[in-house]
Amino acid sequence: MKKFNEVDRHIWSDGVLIPWHEATVHVLSHSLQRGSLVFDYMSIKQTPLGEAIFRMDAHLRRLFRSCRLMGLALERDESELAEAILETVRANPGARVVKISVLIPSVEIDVVPRDSRVSVSIAAYDPVADILDRLPGEPVAKPDVLRLHLERHKRQRREDIVSPEAKVSANYVSSMMAKSKALEAGFHEILLMDAEGFIAEGPTANIFIVTSDGFLRTPPEQRVLRGVTRASVIALAEEMKIPCFEESISPDELFAAEEAFMTGTSASILPVESVDGHKMGTDCPGSVTVALRERLIKIERGEDPAFESWLTYVKEAPA
Ligand code: PMP
């Protein structure tokens, strides 16, 4: 049996670039068996000055925060990892995204690892050509507008279990179960709730609503993963003079909203057409969603000097 996609790329593994198929861990490793892998995922944009990583610093800060929340002892500093990311992107032409993983490779018995040393890997790849196109089964077209299902029965975002603020692999298994049922029922995506029954976020994206008064609202950051796209939208709203509030949103408030959209590194800003069959507002996408999305795309293309600092140019390493 072929074990891994034969992709002609190199992965940075604890300081060395190794072939894609050699970047493996033991089946009994702590991170695989206990779900303790912390990761982050960022995008590479095409700009007139060449490739640039979108908000690399913010993604790295979140990676360190996730490690702190999960107690992973990451001994490298942010500038070291930033340099390693750039080296990995340069070594993998045509890559569109970067995934950085921090894991405990030790084979352990207990939930608390005796050997808690971590291993860091950085992969830069094209998610479509290198992964999606090589998977078995029919490809699923990416929707332009989302039909959402609200997962009301299981409260999945629970600070008392695993902090939703940690981007740790264990946080994704409950979404996997809830989302697979929703996909079978014809929805594109699900929304998860917090312990109090407020809207939290999707499995890999944050949610915003636009109220009938034109206010932008998104759930508070303690209840969700602090999405970098979410933070970007909040900053853009301020710049564009759209009042924006981070506060709890009840299901009724979601259904009464004029517009809704989800944000994420993969999704960018994706309009919500309906939730459980209930159509959102009058137009989809609504005007606020479109205005924010257009501004974000301009920034990502390097065409907006006001937000130039959000781009880290890859360039060639000096000879
Ligand atoms: N929530 C969760 C649970 C996620 O996994 C992601 C994807 N990283 C997001 C929100 C969106 O975050 P970002 O905008 O940084 O991609």
Coordinates of C-alpha atoms and ligand atoms in Angstrom, one line a residue, residues 59 62 157 167 172 201-206 225 227-230 263-265, ligand 1:
H59 CA 0.1 33.4 13.2
R62 CA -0.9 32.4 18.1
R157 CA -16.7 25.1 22.4
K167 CA -5.2 25.4 17.9
Y172 CA -11.1 19.2 15.9
E201 CA -17.6 29.5 15.5
G202 CA -17.3 27.0 12.7
P203 CA -14.8 24.1 12.8
T204 CA -12.2 26.1 11.0
A205 CA -13.6 29.6 10.6
N206 CA -15.1 32.4 12.7
L225 CA -10.1 30.4 18.2
G227 CA -8.7 33.9 14.0
V228 CA -6.2 36.0 12.2
T229 CA -8.8 36.8 9.6
R230 CA -11.2 37.7 12.4
T263 CA -13.7 34.1 8.1
G264 CA -10.6 32.0 7.9
T265 CA -7.3 31.6 6.2
Ligands
PMP1 N1 -11.6 28.8 14.2 C1 -11.0 27.6 14.2 C2 -11.4 26.6 15.1 C3 -10.0 27.4 13.2 O1 -9.4 26.2 13.1 C4 -9.7 28.5 12.3 C5 -8.6 28.2 11.2 N2 -7.4 28.5 11.7 C6 -10.3 29.7 12.4 C7 -11.3 29.8 13.4 C8 -10.0 30.9 11.5 O2 -8.7 31.3 11.9 P1 -7.8 32.1 10.8 O3 -8.5 33.2 10.3 O4 -6.5 32.4 11.6 O5 -7.5 31.1 9.7

